[in-house]
Coordinates of C-alpha atoms in Angstrom, one line a residue:
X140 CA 16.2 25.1 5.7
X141 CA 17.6 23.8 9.0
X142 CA 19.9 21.0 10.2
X143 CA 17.7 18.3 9.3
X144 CA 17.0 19.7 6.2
X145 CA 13.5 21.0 5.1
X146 CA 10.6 19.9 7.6
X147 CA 8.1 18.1 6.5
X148 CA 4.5 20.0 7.0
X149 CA 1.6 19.3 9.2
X150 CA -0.4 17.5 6.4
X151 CA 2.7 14.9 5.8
X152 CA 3.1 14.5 9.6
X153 CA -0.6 13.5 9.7
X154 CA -1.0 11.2 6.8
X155 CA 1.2 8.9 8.8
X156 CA -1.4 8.5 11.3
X157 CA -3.4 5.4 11.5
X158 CA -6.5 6.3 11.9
X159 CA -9.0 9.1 12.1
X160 CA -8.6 9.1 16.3
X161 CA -5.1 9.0 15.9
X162 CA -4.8 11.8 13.7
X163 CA -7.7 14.1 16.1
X164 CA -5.5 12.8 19.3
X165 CA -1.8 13.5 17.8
X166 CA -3.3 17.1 17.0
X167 CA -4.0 17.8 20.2
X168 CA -0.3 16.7 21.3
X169 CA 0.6 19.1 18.6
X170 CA 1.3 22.0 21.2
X171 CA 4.4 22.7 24.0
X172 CA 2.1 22.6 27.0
X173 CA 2.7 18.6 27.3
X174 CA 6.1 18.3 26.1
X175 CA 9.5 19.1 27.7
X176 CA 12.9 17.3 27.4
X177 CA 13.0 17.4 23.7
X178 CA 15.0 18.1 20.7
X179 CA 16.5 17.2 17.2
X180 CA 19.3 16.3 15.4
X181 CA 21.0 16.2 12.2
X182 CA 20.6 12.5 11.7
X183 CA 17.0 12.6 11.2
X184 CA 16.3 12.0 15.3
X185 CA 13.5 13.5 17.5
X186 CA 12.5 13.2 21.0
X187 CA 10.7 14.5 23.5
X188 CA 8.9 13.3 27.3
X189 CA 4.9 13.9 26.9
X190 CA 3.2 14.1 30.0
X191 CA 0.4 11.7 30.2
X192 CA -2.0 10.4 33.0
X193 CA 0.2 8.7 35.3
X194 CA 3.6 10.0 37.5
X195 CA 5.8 9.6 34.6
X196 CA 5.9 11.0 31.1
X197 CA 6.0 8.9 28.0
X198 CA 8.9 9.2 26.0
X199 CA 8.6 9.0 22.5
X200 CA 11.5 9.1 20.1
X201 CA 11.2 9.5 16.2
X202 CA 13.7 8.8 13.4
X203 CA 12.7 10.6 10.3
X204 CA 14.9 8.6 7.8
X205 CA 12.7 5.9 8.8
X206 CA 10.5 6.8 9.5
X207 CA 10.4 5.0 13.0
X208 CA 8.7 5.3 16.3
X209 CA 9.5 4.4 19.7
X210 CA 7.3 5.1 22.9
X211 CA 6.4 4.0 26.1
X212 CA 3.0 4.3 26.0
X213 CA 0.7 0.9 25.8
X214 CA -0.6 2.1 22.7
X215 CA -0.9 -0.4 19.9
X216 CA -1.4 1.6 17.4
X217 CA 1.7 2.6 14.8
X218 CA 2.5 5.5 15.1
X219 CA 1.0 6.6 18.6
X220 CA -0.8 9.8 19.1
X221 CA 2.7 10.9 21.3
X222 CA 4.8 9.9 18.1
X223 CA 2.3 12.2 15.7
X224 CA 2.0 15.0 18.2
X225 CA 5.9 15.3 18.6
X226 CA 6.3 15.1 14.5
X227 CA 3.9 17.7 14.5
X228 CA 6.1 19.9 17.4
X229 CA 9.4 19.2 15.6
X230 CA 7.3 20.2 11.9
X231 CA 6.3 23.5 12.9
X232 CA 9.9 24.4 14.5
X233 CA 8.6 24.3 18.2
X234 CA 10.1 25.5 21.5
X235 CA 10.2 22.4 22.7
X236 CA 12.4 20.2 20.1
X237 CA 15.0 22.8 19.0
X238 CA 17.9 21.2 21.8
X239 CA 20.2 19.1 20.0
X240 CA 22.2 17.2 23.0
X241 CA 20.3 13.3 22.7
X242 CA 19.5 11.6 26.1
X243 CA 20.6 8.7 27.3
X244 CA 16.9 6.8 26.7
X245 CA 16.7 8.0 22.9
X246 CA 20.1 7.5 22.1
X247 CA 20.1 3.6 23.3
X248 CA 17.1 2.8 20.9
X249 CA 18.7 5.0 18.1
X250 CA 21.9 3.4 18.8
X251 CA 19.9 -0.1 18.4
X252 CA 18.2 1.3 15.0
X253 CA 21.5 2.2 13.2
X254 CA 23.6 -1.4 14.7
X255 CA 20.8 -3.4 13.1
X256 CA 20.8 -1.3 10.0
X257 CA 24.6 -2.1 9.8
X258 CA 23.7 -5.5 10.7
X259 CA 21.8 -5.8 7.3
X260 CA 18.6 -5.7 9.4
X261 CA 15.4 -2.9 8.3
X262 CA 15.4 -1.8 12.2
X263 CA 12.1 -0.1 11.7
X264 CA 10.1 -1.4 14.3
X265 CA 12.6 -1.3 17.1
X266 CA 12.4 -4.1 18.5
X267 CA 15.7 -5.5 17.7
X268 CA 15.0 -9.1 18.3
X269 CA 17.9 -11.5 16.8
X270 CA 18.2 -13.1 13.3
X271 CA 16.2 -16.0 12.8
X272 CA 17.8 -19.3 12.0
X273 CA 18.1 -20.7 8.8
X274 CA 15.3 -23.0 8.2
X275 CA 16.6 -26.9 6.9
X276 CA 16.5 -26.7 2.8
X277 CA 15.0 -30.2 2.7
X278 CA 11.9 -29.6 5.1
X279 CA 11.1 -26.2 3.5
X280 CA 11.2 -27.7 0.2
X281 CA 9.0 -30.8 1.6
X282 CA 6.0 -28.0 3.2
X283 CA 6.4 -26.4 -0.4
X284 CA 5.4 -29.6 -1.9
X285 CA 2.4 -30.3 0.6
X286 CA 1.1 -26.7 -0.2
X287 CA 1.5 -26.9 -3.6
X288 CA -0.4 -30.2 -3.1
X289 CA -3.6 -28.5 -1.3
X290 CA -3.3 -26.0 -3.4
X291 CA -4.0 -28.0 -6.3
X292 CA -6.7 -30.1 -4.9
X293 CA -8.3 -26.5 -4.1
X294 CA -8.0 -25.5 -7.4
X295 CA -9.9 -28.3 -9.0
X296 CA -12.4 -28.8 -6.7
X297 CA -13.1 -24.7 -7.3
X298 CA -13.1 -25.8 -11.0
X299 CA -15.9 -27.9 -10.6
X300 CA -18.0 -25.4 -8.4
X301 CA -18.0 -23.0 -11.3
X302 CA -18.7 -26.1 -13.8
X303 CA -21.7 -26.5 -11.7
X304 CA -23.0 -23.1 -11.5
X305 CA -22.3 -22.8 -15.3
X306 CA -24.4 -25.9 -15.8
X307 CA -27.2 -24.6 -13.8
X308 CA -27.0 -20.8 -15.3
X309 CA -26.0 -18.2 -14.1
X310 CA -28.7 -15.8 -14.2
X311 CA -30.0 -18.1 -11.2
X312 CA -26.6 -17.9 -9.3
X313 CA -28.3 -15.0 -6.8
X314 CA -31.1 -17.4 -5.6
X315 CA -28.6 -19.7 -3.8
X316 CA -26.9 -17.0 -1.5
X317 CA -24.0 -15.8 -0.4
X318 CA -23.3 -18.6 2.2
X319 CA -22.5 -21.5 -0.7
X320 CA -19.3 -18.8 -1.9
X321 CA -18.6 -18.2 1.7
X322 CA -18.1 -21.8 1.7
X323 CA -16.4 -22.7 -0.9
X324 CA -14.1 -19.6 0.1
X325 CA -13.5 -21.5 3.3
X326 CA -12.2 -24.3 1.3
X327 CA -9.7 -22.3 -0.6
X328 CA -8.5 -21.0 2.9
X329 CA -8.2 -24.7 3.9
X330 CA -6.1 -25.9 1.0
X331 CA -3.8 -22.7 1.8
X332 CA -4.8 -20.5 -1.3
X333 CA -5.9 -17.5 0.3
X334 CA -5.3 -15.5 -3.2
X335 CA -8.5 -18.4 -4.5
X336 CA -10.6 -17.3 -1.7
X337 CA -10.3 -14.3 -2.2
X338 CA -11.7 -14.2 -5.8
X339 CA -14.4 -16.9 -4.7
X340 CA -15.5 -13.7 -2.0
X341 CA -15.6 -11.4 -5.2
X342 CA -17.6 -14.0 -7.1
X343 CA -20.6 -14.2 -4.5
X344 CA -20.4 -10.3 -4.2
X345 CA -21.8 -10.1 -7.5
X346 CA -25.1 -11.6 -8.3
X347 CA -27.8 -9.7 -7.8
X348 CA -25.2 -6.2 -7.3
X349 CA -27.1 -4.2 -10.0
X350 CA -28.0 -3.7 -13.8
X351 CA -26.0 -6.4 -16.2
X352 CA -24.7 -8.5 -13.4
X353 CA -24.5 -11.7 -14.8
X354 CA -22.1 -11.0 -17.5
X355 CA -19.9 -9.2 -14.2
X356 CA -19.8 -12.7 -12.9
X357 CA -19.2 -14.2 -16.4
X358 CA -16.1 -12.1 -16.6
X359 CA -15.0 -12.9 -12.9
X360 CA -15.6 -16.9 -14.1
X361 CA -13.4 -16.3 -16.8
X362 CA -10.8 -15.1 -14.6
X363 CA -10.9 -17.5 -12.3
X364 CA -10.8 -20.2 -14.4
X365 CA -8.2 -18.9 -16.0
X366 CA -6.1 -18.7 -13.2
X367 CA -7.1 -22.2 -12.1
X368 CA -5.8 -23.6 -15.0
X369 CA -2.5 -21.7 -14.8
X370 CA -2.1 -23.0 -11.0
X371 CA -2.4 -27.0 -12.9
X372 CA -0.2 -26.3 -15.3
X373 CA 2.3 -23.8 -13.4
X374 CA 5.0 -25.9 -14.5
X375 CA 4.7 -25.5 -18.1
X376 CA 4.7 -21.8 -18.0
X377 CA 7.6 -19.2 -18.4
X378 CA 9.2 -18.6 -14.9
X379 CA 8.1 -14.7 -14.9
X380 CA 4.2 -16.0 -15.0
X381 CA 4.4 -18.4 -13.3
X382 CA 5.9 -16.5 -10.3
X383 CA 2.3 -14.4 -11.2
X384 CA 0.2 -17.0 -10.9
X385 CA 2.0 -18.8 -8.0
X386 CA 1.6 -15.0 -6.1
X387 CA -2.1 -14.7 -7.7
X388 CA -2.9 -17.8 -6.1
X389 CA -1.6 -16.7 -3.0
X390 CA 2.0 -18.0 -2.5
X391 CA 4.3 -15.2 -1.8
X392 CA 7.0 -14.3 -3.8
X393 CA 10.6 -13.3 -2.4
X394 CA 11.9 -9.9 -2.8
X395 CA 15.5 -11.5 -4.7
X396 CA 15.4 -8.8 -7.5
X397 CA 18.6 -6.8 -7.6
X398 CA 18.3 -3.5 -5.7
X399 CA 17.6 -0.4 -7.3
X400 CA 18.4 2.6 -5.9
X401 CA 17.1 5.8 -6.3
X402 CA 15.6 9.3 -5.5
X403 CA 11.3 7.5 -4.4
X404 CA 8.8 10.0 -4.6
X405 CA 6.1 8.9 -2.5
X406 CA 3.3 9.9 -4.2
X407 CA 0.4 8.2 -2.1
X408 CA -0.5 5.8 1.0
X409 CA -3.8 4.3 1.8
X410 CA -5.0 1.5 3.3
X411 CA -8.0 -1.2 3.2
X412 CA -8.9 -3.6 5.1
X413 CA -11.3 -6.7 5.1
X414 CA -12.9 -7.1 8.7
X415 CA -9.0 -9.4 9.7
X416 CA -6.6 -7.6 8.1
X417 CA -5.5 -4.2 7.1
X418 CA -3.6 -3.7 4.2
X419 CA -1.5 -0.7 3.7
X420 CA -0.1 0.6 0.2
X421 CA 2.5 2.6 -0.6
X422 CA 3.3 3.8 -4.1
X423 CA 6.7 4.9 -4.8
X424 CA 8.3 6.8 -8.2
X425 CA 11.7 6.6 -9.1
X426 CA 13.0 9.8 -10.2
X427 CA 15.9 8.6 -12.1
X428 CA 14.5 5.0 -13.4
X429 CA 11.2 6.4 -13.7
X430 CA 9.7 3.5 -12.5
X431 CA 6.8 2.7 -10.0
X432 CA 6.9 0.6 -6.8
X433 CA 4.6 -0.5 -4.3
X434 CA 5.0 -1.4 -1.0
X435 CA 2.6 -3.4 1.1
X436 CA 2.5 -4.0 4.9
X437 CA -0.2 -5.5 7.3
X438 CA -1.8 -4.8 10.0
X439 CA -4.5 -7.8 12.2
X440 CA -6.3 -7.6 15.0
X441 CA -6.9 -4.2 15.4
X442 CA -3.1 -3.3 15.0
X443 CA -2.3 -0.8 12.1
X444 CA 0.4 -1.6 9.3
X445 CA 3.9 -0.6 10.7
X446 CA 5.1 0.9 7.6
X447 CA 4.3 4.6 7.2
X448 CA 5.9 7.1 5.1
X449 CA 4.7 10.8 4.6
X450 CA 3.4 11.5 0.9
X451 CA 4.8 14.2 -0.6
X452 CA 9.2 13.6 0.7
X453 CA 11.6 11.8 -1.6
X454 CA 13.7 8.9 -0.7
X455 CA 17.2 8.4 -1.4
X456 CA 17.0 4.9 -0.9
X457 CA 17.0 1.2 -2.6
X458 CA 14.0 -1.2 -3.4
X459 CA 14.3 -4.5 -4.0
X460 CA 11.8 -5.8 -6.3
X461 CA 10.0 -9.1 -5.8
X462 CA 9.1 -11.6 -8.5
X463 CA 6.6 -11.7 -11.1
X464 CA 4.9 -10.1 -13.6
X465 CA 5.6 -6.6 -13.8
X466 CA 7.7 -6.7 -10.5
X467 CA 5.7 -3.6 -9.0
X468 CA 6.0 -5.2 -5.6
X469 CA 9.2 -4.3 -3.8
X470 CA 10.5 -3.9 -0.5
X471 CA 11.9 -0.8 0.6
X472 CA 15.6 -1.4 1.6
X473 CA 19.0 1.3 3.2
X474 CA 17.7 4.8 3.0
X475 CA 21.1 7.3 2.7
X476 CA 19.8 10.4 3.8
X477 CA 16.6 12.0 5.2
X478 CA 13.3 12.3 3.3
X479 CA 12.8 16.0 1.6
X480 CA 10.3 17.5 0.5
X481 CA 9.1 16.6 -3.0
X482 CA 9.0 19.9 -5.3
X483 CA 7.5 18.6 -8.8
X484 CA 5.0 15.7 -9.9
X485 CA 6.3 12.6 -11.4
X486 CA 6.0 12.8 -15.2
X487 CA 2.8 11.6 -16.9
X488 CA 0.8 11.3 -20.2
X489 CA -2.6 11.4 -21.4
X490 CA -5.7 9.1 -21.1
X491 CA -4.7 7.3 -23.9
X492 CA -1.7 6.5 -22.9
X493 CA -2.5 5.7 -19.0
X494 CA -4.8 3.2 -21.1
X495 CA -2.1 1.6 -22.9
X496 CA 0.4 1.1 -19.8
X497 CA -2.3 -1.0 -18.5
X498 CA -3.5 -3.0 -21.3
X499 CA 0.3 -3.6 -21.7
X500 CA 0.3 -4.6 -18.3
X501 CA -2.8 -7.3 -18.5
X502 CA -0.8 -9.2 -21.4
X503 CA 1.8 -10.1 -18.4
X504 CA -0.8 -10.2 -16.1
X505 CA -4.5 -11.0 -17.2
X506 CA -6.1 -11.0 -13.2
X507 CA -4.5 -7.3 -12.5
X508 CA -7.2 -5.1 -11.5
X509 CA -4.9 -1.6 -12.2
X510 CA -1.7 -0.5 -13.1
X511 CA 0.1 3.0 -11.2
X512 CA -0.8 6.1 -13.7
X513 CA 0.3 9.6 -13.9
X514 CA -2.3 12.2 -16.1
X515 CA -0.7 15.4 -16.9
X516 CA -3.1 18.4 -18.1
X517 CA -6.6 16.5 -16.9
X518 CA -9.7 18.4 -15.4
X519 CA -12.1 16.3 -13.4
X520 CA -15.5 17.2 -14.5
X521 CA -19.0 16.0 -13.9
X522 CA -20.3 12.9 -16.2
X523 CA -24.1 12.5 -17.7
X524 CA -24.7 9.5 -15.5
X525 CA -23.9 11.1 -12.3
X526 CA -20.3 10.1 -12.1
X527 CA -17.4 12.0 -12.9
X528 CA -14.1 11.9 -15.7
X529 CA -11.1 12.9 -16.0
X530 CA -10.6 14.5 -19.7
X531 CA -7.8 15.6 -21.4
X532 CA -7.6 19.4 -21.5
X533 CA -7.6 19.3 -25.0
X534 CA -10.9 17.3 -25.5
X535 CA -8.8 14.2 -26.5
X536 CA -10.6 11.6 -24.1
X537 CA -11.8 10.6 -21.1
X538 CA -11.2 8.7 -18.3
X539 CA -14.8 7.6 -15.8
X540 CA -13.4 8.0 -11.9
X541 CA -13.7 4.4 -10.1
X542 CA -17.3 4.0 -8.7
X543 CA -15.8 3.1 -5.2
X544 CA -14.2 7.1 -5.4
X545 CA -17.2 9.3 -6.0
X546 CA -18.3 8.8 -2.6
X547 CA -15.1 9.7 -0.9
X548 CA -14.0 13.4 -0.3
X549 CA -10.8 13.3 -2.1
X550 CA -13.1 14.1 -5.1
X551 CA -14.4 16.9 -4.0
X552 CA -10.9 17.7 -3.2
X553 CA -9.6 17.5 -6.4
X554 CA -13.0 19.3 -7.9
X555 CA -11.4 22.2 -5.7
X556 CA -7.8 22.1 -6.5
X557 CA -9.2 22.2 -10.3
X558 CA -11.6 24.8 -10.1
X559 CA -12.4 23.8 -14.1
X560 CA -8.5 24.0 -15.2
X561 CA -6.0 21.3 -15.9
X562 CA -4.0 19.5 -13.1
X563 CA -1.8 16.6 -13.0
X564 CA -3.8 13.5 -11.4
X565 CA -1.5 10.1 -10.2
X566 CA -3.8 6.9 -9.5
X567 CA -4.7 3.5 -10.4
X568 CA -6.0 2.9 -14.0
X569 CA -8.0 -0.1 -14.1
X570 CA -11.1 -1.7 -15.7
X571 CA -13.2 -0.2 -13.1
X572 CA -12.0 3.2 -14.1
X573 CA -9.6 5.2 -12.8
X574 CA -8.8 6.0 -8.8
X575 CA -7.2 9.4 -8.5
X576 CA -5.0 8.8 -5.1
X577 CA -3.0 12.2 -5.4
X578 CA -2.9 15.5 -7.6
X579 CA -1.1 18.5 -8.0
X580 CA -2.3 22.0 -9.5
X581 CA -0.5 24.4 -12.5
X582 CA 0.0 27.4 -9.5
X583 CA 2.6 24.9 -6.7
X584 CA 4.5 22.4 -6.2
X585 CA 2.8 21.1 -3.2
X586 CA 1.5 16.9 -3.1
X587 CA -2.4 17.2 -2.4
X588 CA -3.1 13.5 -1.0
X589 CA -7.0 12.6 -2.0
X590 CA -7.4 9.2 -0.1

C-alpha cells in the first residue's frame, strides 16, 4: 500500500494498450534509462519527460482515476507507447516516479481535467474544447422525422429482397454472390440504418459457410424480418422495445437513465473491429446492485477507442444507463476515488442458470446475440467434435465455447489456469455458445483476462 493506494500490476497497465505494437513498444519504455522528471501523487496523477528522437523529451502525464493520458508525442494511438511505458514505471514503484512535487506542464492539463470534471464535463480526452450549443428543438425534431422517413423506405425495400430470395429458395441463395448483399447493405447505409446493414452483411456471410447453412440463413431471415416489421410499426409498441428496436435498427439511444453508482468491477475489455471502425467493449459489475454494464467507444481510421480501463481495479463511480431493453448499455459518469485492485470474482451460477438469464433476456430482446454471464465451479474441457465446454463440476451440464474462441489463446489460457479443476469463468452466453472473456482460479484472487 502507498499514497495512491494499491498499484495496479504490469498485466492491467498493458491491457490498456491498443494494440500488439503498442503493448511491445510501452514495454520497452517500461525501464528508468529514458525517463527523468517524474513522479506521483495522491490524486491518482503521474508524470514523467521520456527522451525520444528529437532535442526535447516528450512529456506524458497520466491520471489513474481516469484513466487519462496526455503526451506530446504525434502519436495517434490512445494511450501512446510513453503513456504505457510510464504506467508501467509508476506500477512497479520505479526510481523515476516516486517525487511528489507536480510541474508546472502536468499540473495545467490536470488542472484542465478536474475544472471540466466540475464543469459537468467527462474530461477524459483532454482536450477541453467548450460546450457545444444547444441544437434548435424544432430542426432536430424535423432530421428525426426525415431519418425515420429513410429509415422506413430502407426497411421495406429490405423486406422485399428477402421476399425475393424466399420466392426463389434459399438453398440457391449462394449462387448469386456476395456482391447482391453488399448491395443491398449499401442501401441500408443510404437510408441511415447502419444497424439494417449490418444484418444484411451477416446474411450474405452465410450461404455456402458450411454443413446446414440454409436453415442459418433461415434463422437470420427470421430475425430480420422480424425486426423490419417492428421498425413499421415502432409506434405501436411499448416504449422500452421500441427504444430496442429504434437502437437495433441503428438510431442511438441517450444515456437519460438515472445514475447508479457503485463499487464497477471491470471484469474485461476487448475490442473488434470491421475494416472502418473499431469497437471497444467494456463490461462492468456492480458490486452492490449486482448488475452488469457495458460501455462502448470507437475508434476510425486507424485511431484506437479512447476509453480504456485496466481489467481487474474497481470503480467507485456512477453509470448512467441508456435506453432500451435490458439497459446494459451505459455511460460511465464522476469516478470518487482511484481504481483498486479487485480481490474476488463477481458472483455467478451454473450453466443452467447463465442459460436462463439469457433466454430471459431474448423475451425483451429477440435480435440479442448474448447476455454478460458469470460460471462459478466450471472446468473447461475438451468436446467430441473437436471443440471445447464448459461443465459444471458436478456433471450437471454443459456449456460448447463459441466457435470464434477455440482459435484464440485465451483458451489455452484458461486450459492452464484449470489444470482439470473448477474455476470461475465470466463471458458472453449466447446462441453461438459461450465466450469466456475472463476467469479466476480456487488458489487467488488475481483477474486472468483471456481476450
Amino acid at each position: 500500500m502507498n499514497q495512491q493506494g494499491v498499484r495496479w500490476t504490469a498485466e492491467q497497465v498493458l491491457a490498456l494498450a491498443p494494440d500488439d505494437a503498442s503493448r511491445r513498444a510501452g514495454s520497452r519504455l517500461g525501464a528508468a534509462g529514458p525517463w527523468s522528471g517524474g513522479g506521483s501523487d495522491g490524486s491518482g496523477a503521474v508524470w514523467g519527460l521520456c527522451k525520444g528522437s528529437g532535442s526535447k523529451p516528450y512529456r506524458t502525464v497520466v491520471d489513474t482515476t481516469g484513466p487519462a493520458y496526455t503526451c506530446s508525442c504525434p502519436s495517434r494511438k490512445f494511450p501512446c507507447k510513453h503513456a504505457l511505458g510510464l504506467l508501467l514505471l509508476w506500477a512497479a514503484d520505479g526510481e523515476p516516479v516516486r517525487g511528489s512535487e507536480v510541474p508546472d506542464w502536468a499540473e495545467q492539463w490536470l488542472a484542465g481535467r478536474r475544472a471540466r470534471a466540475a464543469g459537468g464535463g467527462d474530461g477524459r480526452t483532454g482536450d477541453g474544447g467548450p460546450p457545444a450549443a444547444s441544437a434548435d428543438p424544432r430542426a432536430a425534431r424535423r432530421r428525426a422525422e426525415q431519418r425515420a422517413a429513410r429509415i422506413t423506405a430502407g426497411a421495406e425495400e429490405l423486406e422485399q429482397r428477402l421476399a425475393d430470395l424466399l420466392r426463389g429458395g434459399l438453398a440457391a441463395a449462394d449462387r448469386a454472390g456476395y456482391g447482391l448483399w453488399e448491395e443491398t447493405a449499401a442501401r441500408m447505409v443510404d437510408a441511415q440504418a447502419p444497424g439494417l446493414a449490418g444484418r444484411v452483411r451477416e446474411l450474405g456471410a452465410i450461404p455456402g459457410s458450411g454443413p446446414g447453412w440454409p436453415v442459418r440463413l433461415l434463422e437470420e431471415c427470421a430475425l430480420t424480418h422480424l425486426l423490419d416489421r417492428a421498425w413499421l410499426d415502432v409506434e405501436r409498441l411499448p416504449e422500452p422495445l421500441a427504444a430496442t428496436v429504434r437502437t437495433r435498427v441503428g438510431l442511438t439511444a441517450p444515456a437519460d437513465g438515472p445514475a447508479v453508482r457503485d463499487h464497477w468491477s471491470v471484469l474485461a475489455q476487448y475490442d473488434t473491429s470491421d475494416g472502418k471502425l473499431t469497437t471497444r467493449r467494456v463490461w462492468l459489475h456492480g458490486r452492490g446492485t449486482g448488475r452488469a454494464a457495458l460501455l462502448l467507444s470507437f475508434g476510425a481510421a486507424g485511431r484506437a477507442p479512447g476509453l480504456a480501463l485496466p481489467v481487474g481495479v474497481v470503480l467507485d463511480a456512477e453509470v448512467r444507463p441508456h435506453a432500451g431493453a435490458g439497459q446494459l448499455r451505459a455511460e460511465l459518469g464522476e469516478q470518487f476515488s482511484v481504481p483498486v485492485p479487485d480481490t474476488e470474482p463477481p458472483a455467478g451460477g451454473t450453466v443452467a442458470r447463465a442459460l436462463a438469464a439469457y433466454g430471459t433476456a431474448l423475451r425483451d430482446d429477440p435480435w440479442l446475440d448474448s447476455w454478460p454471464a458469470t460460471l462459478t465451479g466450471v472446468i473447461p474441457v475438451p468436446s467430441q467434435d473437436g471443440g471445447w465446454q464448459l461443465a459444471d463440476a458436478d456433471g450437471g451440464s454443459a456449456l460448447p465455447v463459441a466457435t470464434a474462441a477455440i482459435g484464440r489463446p485465451g483458451l489455452w489460457r484458461l486450459a492452464a489456469l484449470s489444470g482439470g479443476r473448477p474455476v470461475t469463468v465470466f463471458g458472453e452466453c449466447g446462441h453461438r455458445g459461450f465466450t469466456p472473456l475472463t476467469a479466476w482460479s480456487a488458489d487467488t484472487s488475481e483477474t486472468v483476462p483471456l481476450t
